[in-house]
Short mmCIF file of C-alpha atoms in Angstrom, two decimals:
data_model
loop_
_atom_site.label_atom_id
_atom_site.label_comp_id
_atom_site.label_asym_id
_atom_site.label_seq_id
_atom_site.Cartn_x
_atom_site.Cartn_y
_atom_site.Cartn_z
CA UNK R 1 0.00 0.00 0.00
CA UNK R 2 1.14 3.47 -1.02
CA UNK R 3 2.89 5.28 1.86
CA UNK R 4 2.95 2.33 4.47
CA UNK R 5 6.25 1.92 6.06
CA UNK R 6 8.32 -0.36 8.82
CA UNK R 7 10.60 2.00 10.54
CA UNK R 8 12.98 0.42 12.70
CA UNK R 9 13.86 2.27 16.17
CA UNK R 10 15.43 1.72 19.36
CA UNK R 11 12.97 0.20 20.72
CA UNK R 12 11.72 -1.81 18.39
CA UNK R 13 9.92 -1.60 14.23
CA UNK R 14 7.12 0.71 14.12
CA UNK R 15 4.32 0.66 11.31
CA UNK R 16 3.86 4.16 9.93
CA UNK R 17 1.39 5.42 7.10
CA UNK R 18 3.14 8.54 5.04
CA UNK R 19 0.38 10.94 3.68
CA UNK R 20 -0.12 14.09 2.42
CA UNK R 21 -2.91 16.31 4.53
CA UNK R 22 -6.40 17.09 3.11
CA UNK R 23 -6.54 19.79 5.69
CA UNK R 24 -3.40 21.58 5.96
CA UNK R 25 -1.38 19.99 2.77
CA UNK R 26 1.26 19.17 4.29
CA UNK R 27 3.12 15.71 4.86
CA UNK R 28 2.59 13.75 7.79
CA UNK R 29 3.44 10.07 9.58
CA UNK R 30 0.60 8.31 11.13
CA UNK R 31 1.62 5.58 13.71
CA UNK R 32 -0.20 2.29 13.18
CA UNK R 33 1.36 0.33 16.08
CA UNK R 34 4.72 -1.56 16.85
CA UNK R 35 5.84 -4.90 15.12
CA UNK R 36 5.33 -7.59 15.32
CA UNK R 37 1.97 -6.85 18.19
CA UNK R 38 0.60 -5.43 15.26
CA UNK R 39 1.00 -7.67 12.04
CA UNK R 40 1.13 -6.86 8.52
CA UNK R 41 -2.45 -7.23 8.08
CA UNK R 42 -3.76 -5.30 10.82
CA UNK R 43 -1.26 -2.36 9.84
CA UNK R 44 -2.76 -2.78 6.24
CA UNK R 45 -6.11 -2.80 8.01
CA UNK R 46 -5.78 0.68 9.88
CA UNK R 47 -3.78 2.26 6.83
CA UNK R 48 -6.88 1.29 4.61
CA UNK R 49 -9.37 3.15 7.10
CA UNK R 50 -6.90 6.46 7.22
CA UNK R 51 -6.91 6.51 3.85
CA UNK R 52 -10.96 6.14 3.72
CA UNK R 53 -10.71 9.04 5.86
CA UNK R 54 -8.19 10.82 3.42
CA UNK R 55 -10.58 10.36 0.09
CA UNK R 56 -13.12 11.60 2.15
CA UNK R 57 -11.08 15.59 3.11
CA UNK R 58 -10.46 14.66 6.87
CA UNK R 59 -6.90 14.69 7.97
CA UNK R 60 -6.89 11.02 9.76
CA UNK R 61 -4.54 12.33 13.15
CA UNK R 62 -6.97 15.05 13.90
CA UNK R 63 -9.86 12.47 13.92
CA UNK R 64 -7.58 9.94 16.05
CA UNK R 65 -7.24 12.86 18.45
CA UNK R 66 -10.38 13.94 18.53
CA UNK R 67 -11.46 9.99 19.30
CA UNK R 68 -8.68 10.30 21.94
CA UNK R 69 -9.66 13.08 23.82
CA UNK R 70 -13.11 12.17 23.65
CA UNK R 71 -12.20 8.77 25.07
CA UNK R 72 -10.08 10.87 27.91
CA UNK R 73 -12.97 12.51 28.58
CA UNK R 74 -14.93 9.08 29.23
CA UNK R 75 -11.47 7.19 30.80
CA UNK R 76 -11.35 10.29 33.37
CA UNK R 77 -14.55 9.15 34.92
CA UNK R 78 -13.71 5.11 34.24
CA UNK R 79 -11.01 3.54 36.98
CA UNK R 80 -9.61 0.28 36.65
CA UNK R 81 -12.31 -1.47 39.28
CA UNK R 82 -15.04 -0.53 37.24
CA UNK R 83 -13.45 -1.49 33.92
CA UNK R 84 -12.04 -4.73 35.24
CA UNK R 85 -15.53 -5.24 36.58
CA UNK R 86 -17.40 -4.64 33.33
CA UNK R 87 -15.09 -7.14 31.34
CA UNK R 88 -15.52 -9.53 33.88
CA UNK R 89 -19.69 -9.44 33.07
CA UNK R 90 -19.34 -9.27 29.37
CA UNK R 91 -16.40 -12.55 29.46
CA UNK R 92 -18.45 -14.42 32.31
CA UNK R 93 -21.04 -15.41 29.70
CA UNK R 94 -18.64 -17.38 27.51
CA UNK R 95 -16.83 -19.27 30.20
CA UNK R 96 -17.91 -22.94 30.91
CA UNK R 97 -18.19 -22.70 34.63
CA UNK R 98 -18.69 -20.40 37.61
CA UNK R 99 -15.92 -20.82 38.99
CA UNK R 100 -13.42 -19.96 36.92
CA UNK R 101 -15.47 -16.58 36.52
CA UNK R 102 -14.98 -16.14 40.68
CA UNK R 103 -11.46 -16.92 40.20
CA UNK R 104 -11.19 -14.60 37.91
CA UNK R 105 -12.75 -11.18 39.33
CA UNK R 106 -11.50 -12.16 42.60
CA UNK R 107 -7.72 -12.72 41.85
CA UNK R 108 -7.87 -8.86 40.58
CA UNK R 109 -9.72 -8.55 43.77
CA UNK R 110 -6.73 -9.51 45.76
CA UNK R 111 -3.76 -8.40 44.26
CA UNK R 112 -5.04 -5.49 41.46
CA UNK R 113 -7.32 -3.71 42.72
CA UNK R 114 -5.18 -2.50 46.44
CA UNK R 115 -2.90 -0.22 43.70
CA UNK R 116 -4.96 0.10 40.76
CA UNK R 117 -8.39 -0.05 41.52
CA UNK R 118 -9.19 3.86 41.95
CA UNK R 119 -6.61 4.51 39.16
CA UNK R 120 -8.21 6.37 35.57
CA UNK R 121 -7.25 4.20 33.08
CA UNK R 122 -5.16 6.34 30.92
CA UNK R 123 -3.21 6.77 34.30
CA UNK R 124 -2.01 3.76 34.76
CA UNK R 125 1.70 2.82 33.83
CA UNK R 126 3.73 -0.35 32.66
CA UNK R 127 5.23 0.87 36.50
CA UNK R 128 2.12 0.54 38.07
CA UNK R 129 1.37 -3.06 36.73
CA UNK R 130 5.24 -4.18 37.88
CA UNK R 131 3.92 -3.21 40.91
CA UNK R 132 1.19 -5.18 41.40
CA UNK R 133 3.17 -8.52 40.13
CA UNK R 134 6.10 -7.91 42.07
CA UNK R 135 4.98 -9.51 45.62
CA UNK R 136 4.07 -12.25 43.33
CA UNK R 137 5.44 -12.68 40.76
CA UNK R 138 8.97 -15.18 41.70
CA UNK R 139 6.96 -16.88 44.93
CA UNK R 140 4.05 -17.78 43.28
CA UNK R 141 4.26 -17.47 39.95
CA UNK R 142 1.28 -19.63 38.39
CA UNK R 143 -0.80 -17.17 40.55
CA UNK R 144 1.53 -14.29 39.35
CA UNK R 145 0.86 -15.61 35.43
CA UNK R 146 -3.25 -15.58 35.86
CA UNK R 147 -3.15 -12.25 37.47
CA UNK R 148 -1.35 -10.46 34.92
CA UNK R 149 -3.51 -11.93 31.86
CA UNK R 150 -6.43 -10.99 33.75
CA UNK R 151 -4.85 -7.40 34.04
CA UNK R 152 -3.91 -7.27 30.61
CA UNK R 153 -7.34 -8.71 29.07
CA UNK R 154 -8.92 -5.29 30.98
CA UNK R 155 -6.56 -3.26 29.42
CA UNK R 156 -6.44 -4.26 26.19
CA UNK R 157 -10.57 -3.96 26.30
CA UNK R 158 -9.55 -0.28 27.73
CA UNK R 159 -7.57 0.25 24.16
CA UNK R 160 -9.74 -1.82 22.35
CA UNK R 161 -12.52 0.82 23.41
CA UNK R 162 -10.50 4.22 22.49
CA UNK R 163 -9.80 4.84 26.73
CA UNK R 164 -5.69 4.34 26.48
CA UNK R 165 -3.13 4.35 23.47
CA UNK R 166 -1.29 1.49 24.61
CA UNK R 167 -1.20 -1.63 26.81
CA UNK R 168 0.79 -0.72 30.28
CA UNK R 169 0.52 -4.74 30.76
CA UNK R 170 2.11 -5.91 27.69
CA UNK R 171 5.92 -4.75 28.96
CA UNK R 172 5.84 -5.46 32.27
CA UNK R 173 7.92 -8.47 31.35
CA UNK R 174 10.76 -6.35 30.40
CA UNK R 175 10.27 -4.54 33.99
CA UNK R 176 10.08 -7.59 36.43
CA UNK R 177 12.55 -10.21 36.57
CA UNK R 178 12.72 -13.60 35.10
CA UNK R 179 10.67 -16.73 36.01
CA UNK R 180 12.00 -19.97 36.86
CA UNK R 181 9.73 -22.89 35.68
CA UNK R 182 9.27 -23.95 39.12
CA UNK R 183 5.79 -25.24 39.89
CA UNK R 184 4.16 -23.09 42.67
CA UNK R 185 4.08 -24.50 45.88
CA UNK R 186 1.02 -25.11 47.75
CA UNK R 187 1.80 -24.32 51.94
CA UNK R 188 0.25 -27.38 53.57
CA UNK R 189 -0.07 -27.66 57.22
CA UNK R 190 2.38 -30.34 59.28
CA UNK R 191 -0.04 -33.25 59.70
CA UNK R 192 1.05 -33.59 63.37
CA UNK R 193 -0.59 -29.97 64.25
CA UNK R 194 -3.64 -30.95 62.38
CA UNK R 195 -5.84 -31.97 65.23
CA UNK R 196 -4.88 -29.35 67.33
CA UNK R 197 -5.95 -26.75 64.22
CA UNK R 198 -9.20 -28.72 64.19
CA UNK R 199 -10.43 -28.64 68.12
CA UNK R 200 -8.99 -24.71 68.03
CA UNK R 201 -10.47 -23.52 64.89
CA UNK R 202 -12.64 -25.63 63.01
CA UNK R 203 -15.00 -27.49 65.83
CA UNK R 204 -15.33 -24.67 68.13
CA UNK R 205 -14.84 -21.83 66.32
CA UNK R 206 -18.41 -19.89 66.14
CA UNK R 207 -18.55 -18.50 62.51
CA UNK R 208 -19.48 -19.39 59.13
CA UNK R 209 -21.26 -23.15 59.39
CA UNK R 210 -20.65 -23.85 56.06
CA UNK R 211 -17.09 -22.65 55.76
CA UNK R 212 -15.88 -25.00 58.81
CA UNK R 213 -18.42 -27.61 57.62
CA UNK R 214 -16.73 -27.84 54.27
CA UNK R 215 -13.09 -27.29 55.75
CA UNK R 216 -13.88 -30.17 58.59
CA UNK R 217 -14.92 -31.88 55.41
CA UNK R 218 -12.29 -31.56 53.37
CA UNK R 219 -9.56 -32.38 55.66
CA UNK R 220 -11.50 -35.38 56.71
CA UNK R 221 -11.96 -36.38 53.08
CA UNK R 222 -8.42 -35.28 51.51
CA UNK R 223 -10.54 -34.07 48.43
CA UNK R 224 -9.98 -30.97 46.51
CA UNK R 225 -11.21 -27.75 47.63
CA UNK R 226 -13.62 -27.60 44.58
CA UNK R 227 -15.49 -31.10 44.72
CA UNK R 228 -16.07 -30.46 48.73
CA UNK R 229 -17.57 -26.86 48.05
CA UNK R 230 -19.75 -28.35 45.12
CA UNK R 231 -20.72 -32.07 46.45
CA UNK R 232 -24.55 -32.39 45.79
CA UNK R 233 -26.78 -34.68 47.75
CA UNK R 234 -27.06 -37.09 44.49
CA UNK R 235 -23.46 -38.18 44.84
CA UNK R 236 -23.90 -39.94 48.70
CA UNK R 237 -24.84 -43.06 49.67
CA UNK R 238 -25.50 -42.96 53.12
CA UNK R 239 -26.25 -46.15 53.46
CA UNK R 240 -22.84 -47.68 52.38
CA UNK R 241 -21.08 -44.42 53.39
CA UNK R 242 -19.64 -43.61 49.74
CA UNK R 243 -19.24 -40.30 48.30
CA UNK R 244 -19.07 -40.55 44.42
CA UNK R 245 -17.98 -37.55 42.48
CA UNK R 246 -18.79 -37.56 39.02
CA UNK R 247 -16.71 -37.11 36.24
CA UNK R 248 -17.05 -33.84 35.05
CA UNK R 249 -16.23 -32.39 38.52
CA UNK R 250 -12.94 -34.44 38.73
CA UNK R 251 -9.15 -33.00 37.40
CA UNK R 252 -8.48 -36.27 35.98
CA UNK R 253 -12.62 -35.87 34.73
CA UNK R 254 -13.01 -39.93 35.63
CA UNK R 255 -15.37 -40.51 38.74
CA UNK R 256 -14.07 -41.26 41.74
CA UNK R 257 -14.98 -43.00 45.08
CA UNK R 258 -14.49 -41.39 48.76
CA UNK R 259 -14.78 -44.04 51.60
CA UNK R 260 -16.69 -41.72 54.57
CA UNK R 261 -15.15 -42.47 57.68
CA UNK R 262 -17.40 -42.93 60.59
CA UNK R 263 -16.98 -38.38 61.63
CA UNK R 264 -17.29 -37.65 57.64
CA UNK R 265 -20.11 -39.98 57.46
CA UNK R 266 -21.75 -38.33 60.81
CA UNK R 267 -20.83 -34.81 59.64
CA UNK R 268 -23.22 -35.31 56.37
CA UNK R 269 -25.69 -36.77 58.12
CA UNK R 270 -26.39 -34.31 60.65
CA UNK R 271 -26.30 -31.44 57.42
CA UNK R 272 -28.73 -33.58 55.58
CA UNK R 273 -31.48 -33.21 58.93
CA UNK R 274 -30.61 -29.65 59.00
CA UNK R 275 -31.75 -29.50 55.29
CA UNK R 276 -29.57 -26.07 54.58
CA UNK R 277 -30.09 -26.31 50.75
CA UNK R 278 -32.30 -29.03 48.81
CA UNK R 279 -28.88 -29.90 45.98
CA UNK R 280 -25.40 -28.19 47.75
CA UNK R 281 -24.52 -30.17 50.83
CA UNK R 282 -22.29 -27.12 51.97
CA UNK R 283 -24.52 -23.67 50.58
CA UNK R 284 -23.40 -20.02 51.07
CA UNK R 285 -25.85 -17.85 53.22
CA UNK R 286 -26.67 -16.66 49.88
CA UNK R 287 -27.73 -20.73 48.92
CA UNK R 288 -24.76 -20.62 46.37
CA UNK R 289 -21.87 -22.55 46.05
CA UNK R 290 -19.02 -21.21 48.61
CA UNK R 291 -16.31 -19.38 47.26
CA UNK R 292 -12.75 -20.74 47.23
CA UNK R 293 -11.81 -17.20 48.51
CA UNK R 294 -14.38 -18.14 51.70
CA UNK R 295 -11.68 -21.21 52.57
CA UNK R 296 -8.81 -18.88 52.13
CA UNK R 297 -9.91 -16.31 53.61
CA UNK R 298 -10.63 -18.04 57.15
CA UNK R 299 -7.14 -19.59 56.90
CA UNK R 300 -5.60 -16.67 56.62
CA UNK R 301 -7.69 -15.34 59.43
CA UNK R 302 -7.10 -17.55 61.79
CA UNK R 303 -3.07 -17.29 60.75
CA UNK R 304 -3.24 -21.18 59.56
CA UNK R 305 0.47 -22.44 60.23
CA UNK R 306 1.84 -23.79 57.20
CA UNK R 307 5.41 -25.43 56.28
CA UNK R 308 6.15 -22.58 54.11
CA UNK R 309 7.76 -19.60 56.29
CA UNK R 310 6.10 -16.27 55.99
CA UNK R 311 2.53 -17.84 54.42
CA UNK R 312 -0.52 -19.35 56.02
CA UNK R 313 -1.51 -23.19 54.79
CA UNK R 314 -3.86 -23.34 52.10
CA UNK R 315 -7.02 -25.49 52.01
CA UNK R 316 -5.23 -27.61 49.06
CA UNK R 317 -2.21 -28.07 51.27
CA UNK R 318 -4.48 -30.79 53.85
CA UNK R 319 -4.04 -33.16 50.82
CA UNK R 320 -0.23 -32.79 51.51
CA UNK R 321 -1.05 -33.02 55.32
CA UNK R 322 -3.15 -36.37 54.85
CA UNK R 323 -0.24 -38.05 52.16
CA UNK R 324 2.85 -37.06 54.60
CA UNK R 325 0.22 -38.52 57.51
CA UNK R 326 -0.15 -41.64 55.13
CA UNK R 327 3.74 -42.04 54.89
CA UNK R 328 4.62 -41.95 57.84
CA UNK R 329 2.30 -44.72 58.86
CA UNK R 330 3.41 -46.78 56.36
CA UNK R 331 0.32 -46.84 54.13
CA UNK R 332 1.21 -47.76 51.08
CA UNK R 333 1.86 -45.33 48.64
CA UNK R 334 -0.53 -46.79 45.75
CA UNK R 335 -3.12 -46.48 48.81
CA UNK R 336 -2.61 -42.91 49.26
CA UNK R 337 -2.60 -41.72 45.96
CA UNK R 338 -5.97 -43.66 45.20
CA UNK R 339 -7.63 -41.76 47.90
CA UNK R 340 -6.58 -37.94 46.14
CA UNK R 341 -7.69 -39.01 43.27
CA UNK R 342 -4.18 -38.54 41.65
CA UNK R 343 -3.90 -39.67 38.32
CA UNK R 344 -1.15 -42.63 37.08
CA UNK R 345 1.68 -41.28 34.03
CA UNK R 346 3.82 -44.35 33.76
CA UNK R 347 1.16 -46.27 31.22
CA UNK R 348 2.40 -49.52 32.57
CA UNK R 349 1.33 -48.67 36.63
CA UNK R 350 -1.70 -47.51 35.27
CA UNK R 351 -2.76 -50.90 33.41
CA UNK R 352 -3.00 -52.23 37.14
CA UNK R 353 -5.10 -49.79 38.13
CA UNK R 354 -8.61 -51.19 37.40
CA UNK R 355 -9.88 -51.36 40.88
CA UNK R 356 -10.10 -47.95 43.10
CA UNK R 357 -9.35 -50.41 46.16
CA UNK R 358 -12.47 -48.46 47.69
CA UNK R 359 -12.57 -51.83 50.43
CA UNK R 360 -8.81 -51.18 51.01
CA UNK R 361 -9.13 -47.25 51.31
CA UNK R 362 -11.35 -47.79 54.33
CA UNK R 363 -9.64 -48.38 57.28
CA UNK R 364 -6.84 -45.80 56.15
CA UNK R 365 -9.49 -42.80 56.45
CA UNK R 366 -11.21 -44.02 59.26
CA UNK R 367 -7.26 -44.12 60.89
CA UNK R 368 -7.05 -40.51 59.35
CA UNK R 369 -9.89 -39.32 61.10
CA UNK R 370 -8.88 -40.65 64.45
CA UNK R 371 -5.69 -39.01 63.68
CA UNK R 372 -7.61 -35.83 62.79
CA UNK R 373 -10.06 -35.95 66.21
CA UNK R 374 -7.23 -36.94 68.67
CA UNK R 375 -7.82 -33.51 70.46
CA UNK R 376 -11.19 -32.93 70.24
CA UNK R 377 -13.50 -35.28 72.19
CA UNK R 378 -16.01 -34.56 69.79
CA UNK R 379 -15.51 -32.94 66.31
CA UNK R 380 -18.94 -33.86 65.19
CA UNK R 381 -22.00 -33.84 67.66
CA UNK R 382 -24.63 -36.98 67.54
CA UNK R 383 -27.26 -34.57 68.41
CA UNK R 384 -28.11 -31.43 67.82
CA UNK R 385 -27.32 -29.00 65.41
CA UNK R 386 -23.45 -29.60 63.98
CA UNK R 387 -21.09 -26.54 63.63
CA UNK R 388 -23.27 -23.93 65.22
#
């Protein structure tokens, strides 16, 4: 196309469209974006539309900045919150479950919005976003990773909406230091301060029934936080004392098994003759699934010790308490990893695995719970309303 140029710089190749002015006559560069974010055809794209503008008498700069500072003008009175918080309504629709849309808003929640929530848009910096990674972005870096997409998809719908010129989010690579490849760590709590956690914080603390349900749950269990917050009455069998999670809610997406010991089995129980919710066995207030961020957050308030220094254990990290626990008893290890539900990469270990040794898995978490209840002399009533 006539007039479209790469022009290479310090920085980098910049796309640039060379016309002559309708308005003023004189010669003038149009920036169309650096290379290679912008590619050949979306350069061509933009140069096409300036020179749409040029047939028709307008000088294309002067309408770009009159786009711009009418887009100030709307950015001035649009922070980062609210723009974060509209993307997250118009993406929510066209992801395929809820949670990953809570994930979502409420990792900007926790580590965005403290420096950039009140910011305008067109007043936030590359600086700014470095900022908000740093804590971050070398200890846990898979969380790190997610946060800064999620940052960058709201600004790039700021520029893809005429608010800011450029992406702050896109460079903060060149700002922050490298990542190793290490897999983040998940702080799990030493299995021998387990009970003592339990009898302190979990039976006899007097908040949220359904948080400390789920959590006494959980740890009872060893399951993931996501198939204890979202068990539905269908999956039990009270009778036999089986939980059975279906596919589609597993990692692995097979279904798997849960032998309830005798406190797990008594813990459901007692929530089924409450009848708190006619599908979720552990509802929000609101009759809703509970939030991951609910788990977390009463960990962190109740300073949850942890084997990693400086950070509270997570509600994942019980499935580390529960397999060190297993260990050190000398359960077998094929034993233990049956009962999280981990899934089997040698191909030739996993041929033998055509029996979830439900029978076997028994007495281990019915010796877990013991474990678990060795300083409480009751972490689940017989009567009366459980976990009030």
């Amino acid at each position: 196309m006539t007039g479209l140029m790469l022009t290479p710089g310090k920085t980098g190749s910049k796309w640039t469209l060379r016309f002559t002015s309708p308005v003023t006559g004189k010669r003038r560069d149009a920036g169309l974006g650096v290379y290679p974010e912008v590619p050949i055809a979306d350069a061509r794209e933009k140069a096409l539309g300036m020179r749409r503008l040029i047939d028709a008498g307008k000088d294309p700069i002067e309408e770009r900045d009159r786009e711009q500072q009418a887009a100030s003008i709307t950015a001035a009175a649009l922070t980062f919150e609210k723009a974060a918080r509209k993307v997250h309504e118009e993406l929510k629709p066209g992801w395929r479950n809820a949670k990953h849309a809570d994930d979502w808003i409420r990792s900007l929640e926790a580590y965005a919005f403290p420096l950039l929530g009140q910011k305008k848009l067109d007043a936030v910096t590359p600086a700014d976003c470095a900022d908000v990674l740093r804590p971050i972005w070398l200890e846990k870096a898979e969380t790190a990773s997610r946060t800064r997409q999620r940052m960058h998809a709201v600004m790039q719908w700021a520029w893809a909406h005429g608010h800011i010129t450029a992406n702050p989010v896109s460079v903060v690579d060149h700002i922050l230091p490298k990542q190793n490849a290490k897999k983040e760590h998940q702080p799990a709590m030493p299995w021998r301060v387990v009970p003592a956690f339990v009898k302190k914080h979990v039976t006899e603390f007097k908040q949220g029934e359904a948080t400390r349900a789920a959590l006494l749950f959980l740890i009872l269990t060893a399951a993931r936080s996501g198939e204890v917050r979202g068990a539905v009455w269908d999956e039990f069998d009270l009778k036999v004392g089986v939980w059975t999670i279906p596919g589609e809610r597993m990692k692995a997406k097979e279904p798997h098994r849960v032998p309830l010991s005798a406190p797990a089995l008594a813990l459901v129980q007692r929530l089924k003759e409450q009848k708190l919710h006619e599908a979720l066995v552990f509802p929000s207030p609101r009759g809703k699934v509970v939030s991951d961020m609910v788990l977390t957050s009463f960990l962190r308030r109740v300073q949850a010790q942890s084997d990693t220094p400086g950070r509270v254990a997570t509600a994942h990290g019980f499935r580390s308490s529960f397999r060190d626990w297993a260990s050190e008893h000398g359960y077998a290890r094929d034993l233990a990893e049956r009962a999280l539900a981990h899934t089997v990469a040698n191909k030739v270990e996993a041929a033998y695995h055509r029996t979830d040794l439900l029978d076997q898995r028994r007495p281990m978490m019915e010796a877990w719970a013991v474990h678990v209840q060795s300083c409480s002399s009751a972490a689940v009533p017989t009567s009366g309303p459980v976990l009030t």
